[in-house]
Every structure is written in structure tokens, then in C-alpha cells.
Amino acid sequence: MTALLEVRDLKVHFPIRNGWFGAPDMLKAVDGVSFDLVAGETLGIVGESGCGKSTLGRAILQLIPPTAGSIAWLGAPLAHDDAKAVRAARGQMQVVFQDPLASLDPRMTAGDIIAEPLRNFMPDLSAVDREARVADMMRAVGLLPTMINRYPHEFSGGQCQRIGIARAMILGPKLVICDEPVSALDVSVRAQVVNLLMELQRALGLSLIFISHDLAVVRHISHRVMVLYLGRVMELGARDALYATPRHPYTQALLAAVPVPDPEKERAKPRAILGGDPPSPLHPPSGCVFRTRCAHATSICADVVPPLESADARHDVACHHWRTIART
Amino acid sequence: MTERASFNLRSPQGGVLEAAADVSGRSLWQDARRRLFANRAAVASMIVLGLVALAAILVPPFLPWTYDQLDWDHVEAMPPSFELGHYFGTDTVGRDLLARTMFGGRISLLVGLLATAVALLLGVSIGAVAGFVGGKTDQLLMRFVDLMYAVPLTFFVIILMVLFGRNFVLMFLAIGCVEWLTMARIVRGQALALKQKEFIEAARAAGGSTFSIIARHIVPNILGVVVIYVTLTIPQVILLESFLSFLGLGVQEPMTSWGMLISEGAQEMEANPRTLVIPAAFLTVTLFCFNFLGDGLRDALDPKDR
Ligand code: SF4
């Protein structure tokens, strides 16, 4: 199977000016990320806030110009300044945003919002056909077609996110990038929206990139999981392997921080300590970016950037000492 | 249409929904119209404005006197007299006040509407482009706006007069060319704020071109502010016109406008308050109506306002 999306060594750096003079500092939001995505697959991207996961999603969508690296969509290179290719790709690559209300125009009706991609990509579609497709789509995401004339503020958060999902799905895209789609929602609604995404994925055979800081949700929806830290890939592997035997100290720490429902087990659980906040991406540590918070760090970690190595087939890890670190 | 077929599989209570399914979509504009007509103050204002405008256009031909005709038998301010056909009386040189007020209304409304229309068109389009496109385009357009701000209005009008000769249509343009600057700044600020909103990013991800995003998302979202500013601009322009006319740069005697009638009336305030009160009443009612209409329009365009 050929890859739907190939990302190679993608970098997104933002110049941060401090003062009028002098070279700007570079904020390395995404720093050398590579991965492939095949059709029908869900890739979960996890990491703490500020690790560059949203920037990565936006760079793939060409909403932010990448600084370096390449993106290939359906085998063809996708460059930010190639307006034609970008537009064509956008017809097949859609996005669901984090804040359900902010991502909907307050002065558009639900029907108009969902129909917008149709207006852009199928301007010849008659109004009647367009409305029929919008109604079908609304039903598919669990909204009543009678709500077509309501405005976003008249919907609940979960319903707004369903509108956002309907807008993303109406063109029948090949890939939908979900940027923290459920983190702004109530816990009770979260599962419904995640399950809706999974159902739609199965029904339409699309790929998802699911960006979240919630490890439990990512585990539920993903086939493969990528762990990001300060814009770099720490670990990338099949879901079950990664959750069962995390190889990178950072992944181990993240998983250890997830509470276990059983208090006995929770108490007995070995703790990998993840203290403090991640360092500023403006001045990342040399060598391994995780070394300032890593319990296993040695002198080599400060000098040499650990390459992303294959630990198993389809399980990569970027750590000098992954072989010797005890599995938890 | 394979994907449509698969959607239908999932419709939860298909049968029940089919019956209710043919609800046709409405746009913001249709909703706005409905809300506007439900607003009594706005509807009353539209009616009054319509009547004033119609009167200004239609009444003068039916009056016994024209706006520039002197009543040689009564070359003085005269109280209203029905036998002579001076229904509002005459001004200090014996011209019929009703005819002059109606004629002045034509000029004032025309100046107000035309200049505001010019300001609206230029201000909204340039402001939206500057704010939304940003970068060099923004810098260039906004520095041009700064430059224009630095040119005094009277100076600008005098230059236009010299270049194109005396023509009061030109004055509309001159005023419009000055009023759009503030509008452009307001719109640019709004567009800058809107640009940060996620729904604009969503629109771009949905394949919208810059133009369609401006037309479909930016403009409807700044319209509320723009409408309010327009209702402030119309009175401002009407007053500005009387100032320019007073300097001899605008409308020339015997032509007149509400602003000129008011400034003439103000000089006669003690002897003949009528000459001040009548044109001032027309102007005030008109401006009030514009304000109520503006409020109504703003509310109508905001879906959150029920
Ligand atoms: S490379 Fe060193 S610092 Fe980085 S995660 Fe591995 S052990 Fe820790």
C-alpha cells in the first residue's frame, strides 16, 4: 500500500523578534518530524501543550508554511507556494479544530457552514443538491436536518463539534486532521464525539491524524501513536506495542502519570517522575531535548542528538539508552 | 455518490427524520431582513425617512414659489401665510421657506448619502484588504491612509475646485474621500482581530480563496460596526457640508442645504426663530431616524440578538 501522506524531516520555525535589532530568535515548534500515513489509518499524536503538535497539523494542512522538509500527498510533493496543489489537496485533506464554537462563523447558519467546502470545490452543484447533501451529512453526524437554520451559539459544544466534523467530512476527504477535537468538550460528550469520528472513519475509509494530550482518548482511537516533545519525535509505534511496552523515558513518564482506576494498583504502580514544565522551545537543551527531565540521562545525552532508531518493526524510539532502560 | 449511500446507512431514526428533512436553508441575510422588519423603531424610521426623502423630491414642483424666487412684495421675513402660498413663511430676503427647506433636504440627503456611500465602499474594501492580507500590502495602504489624514480637508477641497472647477458633485467625492479614512482604520482593526479567529483558519482549510473569505466571513462579521459608523457618518457629512458651504466652497446661493438654512436661521434666531426651528427640525428628525435605523440594522445582523 502506498502512503497517503509522507512527511520527511519537517521543520516549522517561527522567528521571534526581541527588540528592533539583532537576529530574531528561532522558535522551533516542529524540528525534523518524519512519518508516513497509509489510507484508513489513524495516527495519534500526543505530547504536552507547547510540544508542536498543533503546529505540525497546521503545517501539513499548509495553513502555516513549513520552514524545511517535505510533504508528499498521494505521492506528489506538496509545496506551500504551489497554490494549485495546495488547493487540490485541501479538497481531500480536512481539519477539525479544538474550540468548537470559535471554529464556526457566528454569523453563518449551520447549513451554510457545512456547505462551505461544497461551495468552494463544487460551485456547479445546484442549491437543491447542496442542501440534500448537507442534510445527509447532518444526519450522519447525528444532527437533525431541521437544525439547518440555527446559528452556532444555539448549539451545545458537542453539537458544534458535530457541525465542525460535518464540514470536514462533506467532501469525502481522504484525511482528516483532528486538532484536539474533544479536549474542549465535557467528559460526557467526549466519548460520543470520538466514537462518531471512528464510525465515520470506518464508513468512509478515511485516515485520521488525531492530535491530543489525552493518552486515554488517543489509545482508544489510534492505530499508531507518535509521541512529540519540543517539536521532535520521541517515539513512534503501533498503539498496543507503545502502550504495553513504552521504550522512551518520556513515554514511560507520560503513561505513568495516567491514573489507574484501581487504587491498589495505582499505589503499587512504579513511578517515573516527570517534574516541572518542559523547557522553552526557544532554547531547547542540547543533545537530547528531554535530558533536563530524564532520570536516565548521561553525558552523551547532552552532546549527541539521539537518532530515531527502529526498536522493532514499526516501533521507533529516539533515545541513546533505550536498550538498557528497564521496561515498565 | 458512494459516500452518500454510506451516510444514509447510519441515519439513526431514518423514517422519522425523512418527514422533517425538507427544511430549506436560510441565509444570514434572510434572517436579518426578518429581524429588521420585526423592529418597530427601525420600521418607523424607515417610513419617516422615506417620507422626508419623497417630500424633498416631490413637493417643490407643486409649490407656488420656487426656492430661489423672491417675493418682491414682501422682501422681509414674513410669518406663515396661506393666502400668499408661503406655508412656512419666508426668510429675510423674502424667499419661501418651505420650498427652500425641501430643496435643502434634497442637497443634504444627497450629500450625506453619496459621500457616505463613497466612504463605505472605499473604507470597507481597503480596510478589509489591508487587515486581512496584512504584511506589505497592509503597510502600504495604511501609510497612504496616514498621508491622506495629514491633508487638511479644506485644502483638499480647494485643490479639487481649482482642478475641476466649481461643481458640488465634486464636493461629495471630496468628503467621501476624507471620510473613508476612518472607516478603513476601523475595518482594518476589526479584520485584524477576526483574522486570529479559528473559523477563518477553518475557512481557509475548507478551500476558500482570500476573496471568498473576505466576502463570506470578514464582511458579514464587521458589518455591525460598519453600520453604526455609517449612521454616525451621515450626520457628520451633512454638518461638514454646511461648514464648507459657509466658507463658500460648497453649495452656492441661491442653492441651499439644511446646514446652510440652519446657519442662516441662527443669525435670525431672536427675531424669527421659525427660520431656525423649521430646517433644524427636519435635520434632527432625519438624523434620529438614521440612528434608529442603524441600531436596528446592527441588531438584525447579529444572530445572537433575538
Ligand atoms: S537520550 Fe538520554 S536524556 Fe534523552 S531520553 Fe534517552 S536517556 Fe533520557
XYZ file of C-alpha atoms and ligand atoms in Angstrom:
642
model
C 0.000 0.000 0.000
C 1.437 3.367 -0.947
C 1.454 6.056 1.651
C -1.273 8.670 1.593
C 0.952 11.190 3.261
C 4.718 11.204 3.544
C 6.295 13.726 5.852
C 10.069 13.977 5.769
C 12.183 15.960 8.183
C 9.528 18.642 8.525
C 10.579 21.791 10.334
C 8.491 24.777 11.311
C 10.437 27.601 12.905
C 8.979 30.941 13.888
C 11.225 33.969 14.168
C 10.628 35.715 17.497
C 11.799 39.301 17.488
C 13.090 40.686 20.724
C 13.772 44.322 20.147
C 14.373 46.057 16.873
C 17.929 44.977 16.316
C 19.742 41.704 16.227
C 18.839 38.416 14.673
C 15.479 37.067 15.783
C 15.386 34.002 17.998
C 14.025 30.924 16.342
C 11.152 29.140 17.981
C 11.498 25.588 16.768
C 7.897 24.473 17.041
C 8.453 21.425 14.860
C 12.008 20.252 14.372
C 12.595 17.406 11.998
C 9.498 15.234 12.076
C 9.120 12.335 9.647
C 6.347 9.817 9.293
C 4.142 8.033 6.776
C 0.429 7.604 6.871
C -1.436 4.948 4.920
C -5.066 5.046 3.857
C -7.555 4.150 6.548
C -5.068 4.527 9.341
C -5.362 6.657 12.447
C -2.199 8.226 13.756
C -2.409 9.631 17.245
C -0.043 12.466 18.105
C 0.463 13.050 21.818
C 2.543 15.434 23.832
C 2.257 18.152 26.434
C 0.988 21.564 25.435
C 3.587 23.529 23.510
C 5.240 20.469 22.038
C 4.351 21.494 18.496
C 1.604 19.021 17.821
C -0.909 21.616 16.624
C 1.759 23.347 14.546
C 2.584 20.029 12.917
C -1.071 19.565 11.965
C -1.334 23.074 10.557
C 1.900 22.691 8.606
C 0.601 19.518 6.957
C -2.561 21.404 6.011
C -0.368 24.221 4.664
C -2.055 26.698 6.979
C 1.453 27.524 8.217
C 4.355 27.438 5.778
C 6.910 24.772 6.741
C 10.465 26.066 7.142
C 12.156 22.970 5.780
C 11.468 19.385 4.910
C 8.988 17.919 2.520
C 5.443 16.732 2.476
C 4.172 14.389 -0.208
C 0.462 13.959 -0.662
C -0.644 10.896 -2.651
C 2.917 10.568 -3.899
C 3.146 14.114 -5.254
C 5.133 16.794 -3.444
C 3.063 19.459 -1.749
C 4.795 22.810 -1.536
C 3.337 25.777 0.269
C 3.749 28.168 -2.648
C 2.184 25.798 -5.158
C -1.292 27.290 -4.745
C -2.903 24.876 -7.179
C -1.581 21.761 -5.476
C -2.435 23.137 -2.055
C -5.986 23.855 -3.108
C -6.396 20.438 -4.673
C -5.040 18.801 -1.541
C -7.405 20.779 0.656
C -10.315 19.163 -1.092
C -9.124 15.830 0.244
C -7.486 16.882 3.473
C -9.697 18.475 6.082
C -9.445 19.608 9.652
C -11.473 19.595 12.856
C -10.415 22.239 15.342
C -10.164 22.281 19.096
C -12.590 25.031 20.030
C -15.905 24.001 18.533
C -17.575 27.409 18.830
C -14.608 29.536 17.727
C -14.130 27.435 14.621
C -17.641 28.221 13.389
C -18.510 31.612 11.921
C -21.031 33.139 14.369
C -22.916 34.754 11.501
C -23.470 31.673 9.429
C -26.180 29.111 9.830
C -25.208 25.503 10.465
C -26.317 24.671 6.938
C -24.112 27.348 5.398
C -21.139 26.283 7.485
C -21.410 22.666 6.451
C -21.999 23.643 2.825
C -18.978 25.914 2.616
C -16.489 23.311 1.287
C -19.102 22.317 -1.307
C -19.386 25.915 -2.467
C -15.621 26.125 -2.768
C -14.958 22.844 -4.508
C -18.202 22.149 -6.344
C -19.506 25.568 -7.356
C -21.683 23.971 -10.037
C -23.717 21.973 -7.572
C -27.311 23.209 -7.572
C -28.711 24.669 -4.374
C -31.131 21.774 -4.041
C -28.401 19.140 -4.361
C -26.199 21.033 -1.999
C -28.909 21.195 0.591
C -29.635 17.499 0.183
C -26.007 16.648 0.795
C -25.884 18.931 3.804
C -28.985 17.244 5.228
C -27.448 13.794 4.654
C -24.259 14.896 6.306
C -26.086 16.351 9.285
C -27.880 13.075 9.790
C -24.598 11.203 9.502
C -23.064 13.195 12.339
C -26.157 12.906 14.492
C -27.717 16.320 13.951
C -31.302 16.842 12.910
C -31.583 18.368 9.427
C -34.245 20.665 10.895
C -31.436 22.474 12.711
C -30.087 23.723 9.394
C -31.090 27.343 10.042
C -29.717 27.651 13.534
C -26.641 29.665 14.390
C -23.617 28.226 16.220
C -24.415 29.878 19.562
C -27.704 27.991 19.657
C -25.891 24.660 19.774
C -24.107 22.910 22.622
C -20.350 22.375 22.459
C -20.770 18.789 21.364
C -23.234 19.762 18.652
C -20.899 22.495 17.426
C -18.138 19.930 17.132
C -20.512 17.715 15.149
C -21.052 20.656 12.787
C -17.276 21.015 12.521
C -16.978 17.326 11.750
C -19.748 17.523 9.168
C -17.936 20.390 7.463
C -14.732 18.349 7.412
C -16.434 15.240 6.032
C -18.786 16.666 3.426
C -16.331 16.479 0.545
C -15.490 12.875 1.348
C -11.864 13.639 2.223
C -9.070 11.088 2.394
C -7.524 12.532 5.517
C -8.976 14.495 8.402
C -6.634 16.121 10.874
C -8.310 16.428 14.257
C -6.580 19.005 16.408
C -7.610 18.271 19.993
C -11.193 17.806 18.833
C -12.571 16.721 22.185
C -10.441 18.480 24.775
C -12.785 21.472 24.968
C -15.827 19.244 25.445
C -17.472 17.883 28.562
C -16.298 14.430 29.530
C -19.775 13.024 28.937
C -19.772 14.254 25.327
C -16.181 13.308 24.567
C -16.783 9.614 24.090
C -19.704 10.295 21.757
C -17.646 12.560 19.537
C -14.676 10.161 19.498
C -16.944 7.271 18.615
C -18.569 9.351 15.902
C -15.148 10.025 14.395
C -14.307 6.335 14.499
C -17.611 5.355 12.901
C -17.215 7.911 10.145
C -13.678 6.743 9.572
C -14.847 3.181 9.119
C -17.777 4.154 6.919
C -15.760 6.446 4.674
C -12.429 4.624 4.825
C -10.522 7.774 5.655
C -7.323 8.367 7.548
C -7.182 10.412 10.698
C -4.426 12.297 12.390
C -5.681 12.669 15.913
C -3.798 15.278 17.928
C -4.385 15.230 21.662
C -2.740 15.415 25.044
C -5.180 12.851 26.378
C -3.443 9.472 26.277
C -6.605 7.531 27.008
C -8.502 9.032 24.074
C -5.543 8.536 21.763
C -5.287 4.911 22.811
C -8.960 4.418 22.068
C -8.904 5.824 18.548
C -5.406 5.316 17.144
C -3.717 2.543 15.236
C -0.314 4.110 15.651
C 0.885 6.696 18.110
C 3.571 9.339 17.828
C 4.966 10.976 20.948
C 6.237 14.513 20.438
C 8.418 16.536 22.776
C 9.637 20.042 21.940
C 8.920 19.529 18.284
C 10.758 16.222 17.965
C 9.548 12.680 17.703
C 10.438 10.728 20.837
C 8.707 7.518 19.997
C 6.527 6.244 17.186
C 4.908 2.848 17.218
C 1.832 0.690 16.894
C -0.646 1.545 19.600
C -0.618 -1.709 21.549
C 3.147 -2.045 21.490
C 3.636 1.544 22.554
C 1.165 1.428 25.409
C 2.263 -2.030 26.588
C 6.000 -1.514 26.313
C 6.850 2.163 26.063
C 10.556 2.369 25.280
C 11.272 6.044 25.632
C 11.655 7.503 29.145
C 9.291 10.324 28.208
C 6.555 7.966 27.059
C 7.049 5.934 30.184
C 6.658 9.026 32.310
C 3.545 10.157 30.446
C 1.923 6.759 30.822
C 2.869 6.559 34.468
C 1.116 9.858 35.048
C -2.197 8.447 33.812
C -4.137 7.327 36.873
C -5.215 3.700 37.038
C -8.789 3.178 38.220
C -7.831 0.503 40.759
C -6.410 2.194 43.894
C -4.380 -0.883 44.855
C -2.652 -0.967 41.516
C -2.419 2.797 41.455
C -0.429 2.757 44.685
C 1.752 -0.152 43.613
C 2.496 1.410 40.234
C 6.148 2.255 39.682
C 6.554 5.999 39.195
C 8.665 7.625 36.608
C 8.891 11.180 37.765
C 8.102 13.905 35.278
C 8.765 17.029 37.242
C 8.370 20.607 36.186
C 7.464 22.075 32.827
C 9.150 21.389 29.535
C 11.974 23.844 28.789
C 11.266 26.741 26.443
C 11.300 25.711 22.793
C 13.208 28.958 22.186
C 16.235 27.478 23.923
C 15.898 23.703 23.806
C 18.545 21.644 25.612
C 21.456 20.419 23.522
C 21.634 16.807 22.510
C 18.508 15.009 23.620
C 15.818 17.650 24.239
C 14.342 15.548 27.040
C 17.513 15.273 29.084
C 16.620 18.023 31.569
C 13.738 15.933 32.853
C 15.097 12.471 32.187
C 16.100 10.148 35.041
C 18.373 8.149 32.756
C 20.354 10.995 31.265
C 24.116 10.562 30.906
C 26.809 12.757 29.412
C 26.242 11.505 25.857
C 22.664 12.766 26.088
C 23.909 16.350 26.362
C 26.241 16.081 23.385
C 24.586 13.936 20.753
C 21.069 14.159 19.417
C 19.651 10.641 19.661
C 18.514 9.396 16.234
C 15.118 7.783 15.765
C 16.026 4.092 15.735
C 13.900 1.061 14.985
C 13.438 -0.925 18.132
C 11.094 -3.370 16.463
C 9.429 -3.455 13.142
C 7.261 -0.317 13.149
C 8.359 0.828 16.548
C 10.877 3.665 16.573
C 12.444 5.362 19.534
C 14.825 8.310 19.888
C 16.935 7.607 22.943
C 20.572 6.607 23.402
C 19.794 4.179 26.154
C 16.563 2.545 25.074
C 18.160 -0.890 25.103
C 19.209 -0.682 28.708
C 16.238 1.167 30.185
C 14.029 -1.270 32.018
C 10.623 -1.683 30.536
C 7.860 -0.630 32.799
C -22.004 9.133 -4.684
C -20.822 6.099 -2.811
C -20.096 8.119 0.266
C -23.628 9.454 0.343
C -25.001 5.950 0.345
C -22.910 5.087 3.335
C -24.095 8.159 5.218
C -27.671 7.088 4.812
C -26.958 3.724 6.371
C -26.216 5.496 9.564
C -29.192 7.748 9.873
C -30.396 6.819 13.346
C -34.157 7.190 13.117
C -34.337 7.437 9.358
C -38.094 7.212 8.993
C -38.916 9.935 11.440
C -36.306 12.279 10.056
C -37.294 11.978 6.414
C -40.583 13.740 7.082
C -38.885 16.728 8.678
C -35.955 16.707 6.286
C -37.088 19.208 3.708
C -36.461 22.309 5.707
C -34.894 24.726 3.314
C -31.787 26.612 4.302
C -31.929 30.294 5.116
C -29.059 32.685 4.884
C -27.961 35.355 7.330
C -29.449 37.979 5.004
C -32.913 36.481 5.019
C -32.799 36.213 8.797
C -31.540 39.768 9.085
C -34.407 41.096 6.971
C -36.936 39.274 9.110
C -35.424 40.657 12.295
C -35.208 44.178 10.890
C -38.887 44.224 9.970
C -39.752 42.975 13.442
C -38.067 46.041 14.952
C -40.730 48.788 15.340
C -38.352 51.707 15.820
C -36.388 50.726 12.722
C -39.509 50.289 10.606
C -40.934 53.626 11.786
C -37.598 55.280 10.999
C -37.574 53.812 7.525
C -41.081 55.135 6.928
C -40.251 58.636 8.207
C -37.017 58.744 6.202
C -38.906 57.618 3.143
C -41.495 60.351 3.653
C -38.864 63.044 4.156
C -36.994 61.940 1.052
C -40.184 61.731 -1.011
C -41.268 65.157 0.195
C -37.905 66.660 -0.708
C -38.133 65.179 -4.181
C -41.829 65.529 -4.973
C -43.145 68.563 -3.105
C -41.204 71.510 -4.687
C -42.852 71.341 -8.168
C -46.287 71.699 -6.565
C -45.458 74.778 -4.502
C -46.457 78.247 -5.704
C -42.905 79.504 -5.079
C -39.532 78.120 -6.043
C -36.522 78.011 -3.767
C -34.758 80.930 -5.459
C -37.752 83.147 -6.179
C -38.002 86.460 -4.302
C -41.392 87.658 -3.219
C -40.875 91.305 -4.252
C -43.961 92.448 -2.392
C -42.605 91.129 0.900
C -38.823 91.403 0.942
C -38.558 90.604 4.623
C -39.028 87.669 6.961
C -42.763 87.006 6.967
C -44.748 84.626 9.170
C -46.606 81.739 7.512
C -49.403 82.941 5.280
C -51.764 80.682 3.391
C -53.170 83.350 1.061
C -49.726 84.102 -0.342
C -48.697 80.424 -0.508
C -45.845 80.813 1.998
C -46.853 77.891 4.193
C -43.731 78.153 6.381
C -43.314 81.882 5.855
C -40.294 83.442 4.126
C -36.689 84.125 5.003
C -35.143 87.565 5.500
C -34.960 88.296 1.776
C -38.461 87.030 1.051
C -37.833 83.537 -0.286
C -40.327 80.784 0.533
C -39.053 78.775 3.486
C -40.927 75.566 2.655
C -39.514 75.468 -0.861
C -36.057 76.177 0.483
C -36.311 73.543 3.192
C -37.430 70.907 0.713
C -34.747 71.860 -1.760
C -32.144 71.966 1.003
C -33.277 68.486 2.026
C -32.508 67.189 -1.439
C -28.981 68.543 -1.266
C -28.314 67.464 2.304
C -29.616 63.948 1.802
C -27.769 63.617 -1.464
C -24.518 64.858 0.052
C -24.936 62.647 3.110
C -25.787 59.506 1.206
C -23.365 59.901 -1.676
C -20.385 60.859 0.461
C -21.139 58.067 2.904
C -21.520 55.601 0.072
C -18.107 56.594 -1.267
C -16.616 56.367 2.236
C -18.249 52.988 2.782
C -17.081 51.486 -0.458
C -13.502 52.722 -0.200
C -13.172 52.267 3.550
C -14.567 48.762 3.787
C -12.754 47.355 0.794
C -9.392 48.937 1.550
C -9.615 48.309 5.294
C -10.624 44.685 4.836
C -7.862 44.027 2.317
C -5.225 45.750 4.481
C -6.249 43.943 7.650
C -6.731 40.584 6.107
C -3.896 40.389 3.603
C -1.504 42.070 6.037
C 2.238 42.369 5.546
C 3.480 44.767 2.888
C 0.020 45.438 1.471
C -1.180 46.497 4.906
C 1.834 48.740 5.448
C 1.409 50.396 2.081
C -2.315 51.013 2.389
C -2.160 52.244 5.966
C 0.728 54.626 5.266
C -1.371 56.010 2.424
C -4.237 56.488 4.876
C -1.880 58.315 7.258
C -0.767 60.515 4.404
C -4.332 61.377 3.487
C -5.097 62.161 7.115
C -2.373 64.766 7.028
C -4.029 66.676 4.176
C -6.474 69.265 5.579
C -9.967 68.855 4.215
C -10.443 72.476 3.159
C -7.126 72.428 1.342
C -8.140 69.223 -0.412
C -11.455 70.728 -1.454
C -9.780 73.890 -2.742
C -7.372 71.824 -4.847
C -10.279 69.906 -6.310
C -12.108 73.139 -7.100
C -9.063 74.525 -8.850
C -8.546 71.369 -10.859
C -12.135 70.623 -11.810
C -13.934 73.899 -11.417
C -16.906 74.591 -9.213
C -19.127 71.572 -9.034
C -20.887 70.377 -5.958
C -20.863 66.726 -7.027
C -17.108 67.012 -6.618
C -17.660 68.059 -3.059
C -19.429 64.793 -2.314
C -16.416 62.996 -3.644
C -14.044 65.150 -1.629
C -15.941 64.498 1.576
C -16.222 60.804 0.795
C -12.502 60.710 0.098
C -11.839 62.025 3.573
C -14.450 60.079 5.497
C -13.286 56.720 4.207
C -10.010 57.029 6.088
C -11.550 56.490 9.499
C -13.747 53.748 8.117
C -10.711 51.989 6.673
C -8.954 52.094 10.030
C -11.962 50.740 11.886
C -12.466 47.964 9.376
C -8.786 47.081 9.352
C -8.748 46.757 13.123
C -11.778 44.505 13.023
C -10.306 42.425 10.225
C -7.055 42.017 12.163
C -8.983 40.769 15.179
C -11.084 38.459 13.049
C -8.082 37.034 11.267
C -6.953 35.425 14.510
C -10.248 33.592 14.872
C -10.224 29.892 14.254
C -13.165 29.992 11.887
C -11.125 31.983 9.398
C -8.452 29.300 9.502
C -11.227 26.746 9.104
C -12.488 28.613 6.049
C -9.029 28.564 4.531
C -8.702 24.870 5.243
C -12.069 24.398 3.556
C -10.520 25.725 0.358
C -11.735 29.319 0.442
C -9.811 31.882 -1.567
C -8.777 35.140 0.060
C -11.551 36.935 -1.775
C -14.256 34.493 -0.756
C -13.096 34.591 2.860
C -13.319 38.377 2.886
C -16.731 38.365 1.252
C -18.209 35.470 3.189
C -16.664 35.802 6.638
C -14.910 39.110 7.189
C -17.509 41.469 5.744
C -20.587 39.965 7.461
C -18.747 39.972 10.764
C -17.698 43.611 10.585
C -20.973 44.849 9.143
C -22.417 45.579 12.590
C -19.644 48.038 13.391
C -19.726 49.485 9.908
C -23.456 50.143 10.054
C -23.052 52.051 13.304
C -20.235 54.072 11.849
C -22.311 54.851 8.768
C -25.128 56.210 10.897
C -22.589 58.454 12.572
C -21.039 59.483 9.268
C -24.220 60.652 7.558
C -24.909 63.410 10.125
C -21.236 64.299 10.185
C -21.176 64.736 6.426
C -24.351 66.808 6.449
C -22.796 69.144 9.012
C -19.459 69.218 7.194
C -21.272 70.233 4.046
C -22.788 73.256 5.775
C -19.349 74.236 7.044
C -17.852 74.049 3.570
C -20.795 75.945 2.126
C -20.323 78.620 4.766
C -16.741 79.039 3.560
C -18.071 79.353 0.049
C -16.606 76.050 -1.058
C -19.765 74.030 -1.200
C -23.293 74.748 -2.245
C -23.707 78.307 -3.551
C -26.574 80.712 -3.051
C -29.322 80.666 -4.064
C -28.963 76.896 -3.813
C -29.188 75.757 -0.260
C -28.989 72.876 2.157
C -30.260 72.175 5.656
C -26.919 73.087 7.101
C -26.950 76.465 5.342
C -30.549 77.147 6.293
C -29.713 76.441 9.919
C -26.703 78.756 9.931
C -28.781 81.493 8.309
C -31.603 80.869 10.738
C -29.251 81.006 13.673
C -28.481 84.646 12.830
C -32.189 85.457 12.908
C -32.820 83.331 15.960
C -34.267 86.122 18.105
C -36.345 87.940 15.539
C -37.577 84.904 13.613
C -36.972 81.642 15.493
C -39.105 79.974 12.804
C -36.253 80.239 10.266
C -34.009 78.228 12.567
C -36.527 75.793 14.017
C -38.049 74.505 10.792
C -34.898 73.320 8.990
C -33.400 72.196 12.301
C -36.478 70.069 12.995
C -36.183 68.360 9.620
C -32.485 67.715 10.142
C -32.954 66.396 13.667
C -35.774 64.035 12.744
C -33.752 62.732 9.823
C -30.644 62.152 11.911
C -32.653 60.438 14.647
C -34.160 58.140 12.075
C -30.747 57.256 10.696
C -29.627 56.385 14.202
C -32.625 54.184 14.962
C -32.276 52.516 11.598
C -28.581 51.913 12.250
C -29.307 50.354 15.620
C -31.959 48.189 14.050
C -29.626 47.074 11.279
C -26.880 46.213 13.694
C -29.203 44.142 15.833
C -30.668 42.468 12.773
C -27.217 41.425 11.594
C -26.295 39.871 14.913
C -27.763 36.383 15.150
C -27.167 36.352 18.884
C -29.694 39.133 19.275
C -33.106 37.567 19.321
S 18.676 10.136 25.189
Fe 19.323 10.317 27.284
S 18.222 12.094 28.040
Fe 17.264 11.513 26.169
S 15.627 10.216 26.800
Fe 17.332 8.860 26.381
S 18.328 8.647 28.301
Fe 16.988 10.347 28.552
